[in-house]
Structures are given as C-alpha cells and as structure tokens.
CSV table of C-alpha atoms in Angstrom, one decimal:
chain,number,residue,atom,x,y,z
A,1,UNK,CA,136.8,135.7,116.2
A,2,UNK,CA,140.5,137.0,118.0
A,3,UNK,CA,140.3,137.9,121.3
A,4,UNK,CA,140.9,141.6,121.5
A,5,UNK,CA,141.7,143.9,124.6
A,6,UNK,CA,138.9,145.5,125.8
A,7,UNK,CA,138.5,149.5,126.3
A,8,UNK,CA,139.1,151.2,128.4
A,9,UNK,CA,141.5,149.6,130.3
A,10,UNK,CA,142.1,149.3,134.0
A,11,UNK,CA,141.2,147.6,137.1
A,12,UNK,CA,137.5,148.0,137.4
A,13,UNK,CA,135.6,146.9,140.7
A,14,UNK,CA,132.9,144.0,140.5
A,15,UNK,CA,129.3,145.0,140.4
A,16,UNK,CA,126.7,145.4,143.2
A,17,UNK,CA,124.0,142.8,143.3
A,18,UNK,CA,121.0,145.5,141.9
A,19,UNK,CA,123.1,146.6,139.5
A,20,UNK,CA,123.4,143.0,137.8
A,21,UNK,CA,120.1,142.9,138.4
A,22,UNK,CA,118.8,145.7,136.5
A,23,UNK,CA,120.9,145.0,133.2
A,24,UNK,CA,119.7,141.2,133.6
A,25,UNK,CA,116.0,142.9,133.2
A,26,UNK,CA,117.1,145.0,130.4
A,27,UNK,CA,118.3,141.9,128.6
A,28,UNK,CA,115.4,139.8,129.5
A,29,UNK,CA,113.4,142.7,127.9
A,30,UNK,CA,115.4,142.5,124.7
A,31,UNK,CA,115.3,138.2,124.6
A,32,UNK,CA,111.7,138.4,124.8
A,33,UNK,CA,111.5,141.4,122.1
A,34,UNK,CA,113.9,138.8,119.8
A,35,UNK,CA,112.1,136.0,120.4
A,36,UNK,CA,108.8,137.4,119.8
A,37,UNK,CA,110.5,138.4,116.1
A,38,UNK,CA,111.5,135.3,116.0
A,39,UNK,CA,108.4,133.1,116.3
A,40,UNK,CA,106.5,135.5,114.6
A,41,UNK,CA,108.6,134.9,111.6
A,42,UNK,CA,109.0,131.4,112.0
A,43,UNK,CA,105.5,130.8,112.1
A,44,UNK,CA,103.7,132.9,110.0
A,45,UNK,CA,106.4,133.0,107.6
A,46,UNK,CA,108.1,129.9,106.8
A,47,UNK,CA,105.6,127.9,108.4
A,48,UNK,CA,102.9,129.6,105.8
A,49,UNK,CA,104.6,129.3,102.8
A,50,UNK,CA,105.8,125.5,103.7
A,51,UNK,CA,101.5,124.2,104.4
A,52,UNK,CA,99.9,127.0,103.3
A,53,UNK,CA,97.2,129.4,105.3
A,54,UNK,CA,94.6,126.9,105.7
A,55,UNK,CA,96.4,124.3,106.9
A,56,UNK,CA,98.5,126.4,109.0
A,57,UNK,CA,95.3,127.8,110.9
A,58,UNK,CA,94.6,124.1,111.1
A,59,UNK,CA,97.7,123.0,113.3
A,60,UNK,CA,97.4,126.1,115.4
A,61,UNK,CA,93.6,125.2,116.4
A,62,UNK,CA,94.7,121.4,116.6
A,63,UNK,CA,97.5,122.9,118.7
A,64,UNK,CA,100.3,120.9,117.3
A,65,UNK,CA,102.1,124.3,117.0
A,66,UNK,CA,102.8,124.4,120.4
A,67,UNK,CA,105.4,122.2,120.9
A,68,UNK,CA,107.5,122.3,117.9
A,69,UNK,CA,111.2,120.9,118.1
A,70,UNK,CA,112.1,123.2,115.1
A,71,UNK,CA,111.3,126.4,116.7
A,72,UNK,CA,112.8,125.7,120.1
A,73,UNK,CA,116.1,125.0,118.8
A,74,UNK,CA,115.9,128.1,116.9
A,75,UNK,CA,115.0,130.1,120.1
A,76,UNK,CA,117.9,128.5,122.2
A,77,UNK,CA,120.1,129.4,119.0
A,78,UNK,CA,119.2,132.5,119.0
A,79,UNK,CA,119.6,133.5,122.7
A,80,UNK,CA,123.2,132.2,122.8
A,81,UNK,CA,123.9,134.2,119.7
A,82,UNK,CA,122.6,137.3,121.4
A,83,UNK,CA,124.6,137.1,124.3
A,84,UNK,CA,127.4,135.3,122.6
A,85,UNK,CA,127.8,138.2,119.6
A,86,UNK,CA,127.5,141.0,121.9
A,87,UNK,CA,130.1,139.4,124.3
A,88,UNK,CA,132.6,138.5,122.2
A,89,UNK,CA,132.8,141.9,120.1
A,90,UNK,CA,132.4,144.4,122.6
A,91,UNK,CA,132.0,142.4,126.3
A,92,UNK,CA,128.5,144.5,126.5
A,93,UNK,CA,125.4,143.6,125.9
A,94,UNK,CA,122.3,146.5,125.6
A,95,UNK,CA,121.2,146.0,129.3
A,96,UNK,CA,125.1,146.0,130.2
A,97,UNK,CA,125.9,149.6,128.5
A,98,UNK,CA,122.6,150.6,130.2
A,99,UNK,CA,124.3,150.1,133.6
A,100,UNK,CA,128.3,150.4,132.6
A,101,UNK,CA,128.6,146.8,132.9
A,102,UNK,CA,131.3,145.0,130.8
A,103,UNK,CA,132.2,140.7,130.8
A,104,UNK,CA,135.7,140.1,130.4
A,105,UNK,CA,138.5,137.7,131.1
A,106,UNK,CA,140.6,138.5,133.9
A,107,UNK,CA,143.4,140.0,131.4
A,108,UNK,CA,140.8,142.4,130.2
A,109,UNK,CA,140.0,140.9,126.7
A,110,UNK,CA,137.0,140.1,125.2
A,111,UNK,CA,135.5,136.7,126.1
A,112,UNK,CA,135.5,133.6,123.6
A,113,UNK,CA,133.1,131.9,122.0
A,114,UNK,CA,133.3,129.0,124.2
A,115,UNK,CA,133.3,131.2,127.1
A,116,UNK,CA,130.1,132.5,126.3
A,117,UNK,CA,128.4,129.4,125.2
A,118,UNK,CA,129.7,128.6,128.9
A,119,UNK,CA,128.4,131.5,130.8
A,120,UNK,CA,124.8,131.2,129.0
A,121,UNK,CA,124.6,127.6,129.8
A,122,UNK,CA,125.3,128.4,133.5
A,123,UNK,CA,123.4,131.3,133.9
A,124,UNK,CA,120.2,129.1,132.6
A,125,UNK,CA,121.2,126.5,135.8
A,126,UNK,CA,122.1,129.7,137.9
A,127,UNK,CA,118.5,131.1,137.1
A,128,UNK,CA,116.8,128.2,137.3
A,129,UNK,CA,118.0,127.4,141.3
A,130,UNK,CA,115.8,130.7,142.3
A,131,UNK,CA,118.6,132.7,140.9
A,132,UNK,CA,120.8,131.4,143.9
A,133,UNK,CA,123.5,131.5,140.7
A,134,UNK,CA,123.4,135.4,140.5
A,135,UNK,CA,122.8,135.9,144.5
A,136,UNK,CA,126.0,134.2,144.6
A,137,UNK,CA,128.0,137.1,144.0
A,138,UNK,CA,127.2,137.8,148.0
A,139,UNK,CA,128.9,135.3,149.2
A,140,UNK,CA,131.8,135.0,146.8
A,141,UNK,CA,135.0,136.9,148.0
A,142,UNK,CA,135.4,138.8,144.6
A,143,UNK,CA,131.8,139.1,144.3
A,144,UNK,CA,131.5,136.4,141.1
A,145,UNK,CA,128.3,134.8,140.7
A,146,UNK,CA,128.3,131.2,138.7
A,147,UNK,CA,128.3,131.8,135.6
A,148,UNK,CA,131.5,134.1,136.1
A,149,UNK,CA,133.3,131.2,138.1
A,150,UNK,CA,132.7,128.7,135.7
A,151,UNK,CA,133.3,131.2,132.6
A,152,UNK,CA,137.3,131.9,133.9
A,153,UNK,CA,135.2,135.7,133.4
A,154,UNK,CA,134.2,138.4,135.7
A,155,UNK,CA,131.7,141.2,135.4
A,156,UNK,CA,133.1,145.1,136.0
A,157,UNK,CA,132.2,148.5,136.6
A,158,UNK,CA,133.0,150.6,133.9
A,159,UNK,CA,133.9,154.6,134.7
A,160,UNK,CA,131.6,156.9,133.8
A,161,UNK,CA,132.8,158.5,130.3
C-alpha cells in the first residue's frame, strides 16, 4: 500500500498518558473479541472437519489442544494484521477514533507496513516491562512512548470535528 497524507492536516499535540490508556483498553477489548472468532473457528471448524467430532473431543480432553503451534501463529498473524490494516489505511484503530487518536509519521502520512510490524513488535516488549514502554511517554520530551521512538511515528490528538 502508498503512503497517503493523512486528514485532517495540521500540527496536532501528543496525547496524555490516560488518554493512550483508554484507547489501548478499547483495543485490547476488540483483540480479545478477534481472537475469540478466531479460535473458535479454528477449532471447531477446521480442526472438526480435518479429525472429525470424536476425535476432536478426544484431543481437547487429552489436552493436546492447548498448545498448538498452528493456532498461535495464526493469533500473532492476526493481531499484527489488526493493527497493521487499520494503521496503514486510516492511522486509527477502533479504540483510537474512540479517543481522537491518530499514528502517523512525522510528515503526517499514514504509517507503512514495516512501521507497524515495528510498532506491534515493540509495544509487545513495551507491555511486557510493566508497561514501562507506554509510561514512557512521561519522561520523553515530546511525550513518545517506545513503540513511537522506535516506529520513526508519533501518536496525535485529533480536533474535535
């Protein structure tokens, strides 16, 4: 996909710490909603028409369904094409409209795939440190948290329409 300038245009201020916050929950809300879909057709729909009912019901109680390589891959696919599609079209995701939150590069232009892939990857590490990654924004003169710093990105404020 082209990189594309974003609307509306302008010098937007960086976001407020609560205000990441809450669109991070939002999304979380929506990942969990996806993946949910997702294993629920993974499982009881390829997974039943490859062994079959029986056999299916089988694995589960053996519980060799719970750690299947197959299925995690499609759930870490599936959470950097959620970010990644609604970052490179339109910079927003659903929690980010929620709270007039938009990812950009520091032209205004939509991100690229690689700079999502990038920003995912990091906020994962960002998260994972106690969400020091995301508190960062603090400390950070222009109020970037990791995943922004390593992304060449930041996160704006849009105006209210």
């Amino acid at each position: 996909m082209a990189v594309k300038q974003l609307q509306p245009r302008g010098d937007f201020p960086a976001p407020g710490l609560f205000r990441r916050l809450a669109a991070a929950f939002y999304d979380l809300m929506l990942c969990l909603a996806l993946l949910m879909v997702l294993i629920l057709l993974y499982q009881q729909g390829v997974l039943r028409l490859v062994y079959g009912a029986e056999t299916l019901q089988a694995m589960s109680d053996a519980g060799s369904l719970d750690r299947d390589p197959v299925l995690t891959i499609l759930m870490i696919l599936a959470i950097y094409g959620f970010f990644g599609l609604f970052w490179t079209l339109t910079g927003q995701t659903l929690g980010m409209q929620a709270w007039r939150l938009r990812v950009q590069q520091l032209d205004g232009s939509s991100i690229t795939w690689r700079q999502a892939i990038n920003r995912v990857s990091v906020a994962f590490i960002a998260w994972a440190c106690g969400g020091l990654g995301i508190w960062w924004a603090l400390w950070d003169k222009q109020s970037r948290t990791w995943p922004d710093i390593a992304s060449g990105t930041r996160t704006v404020v849009l105006p209210k329409a």
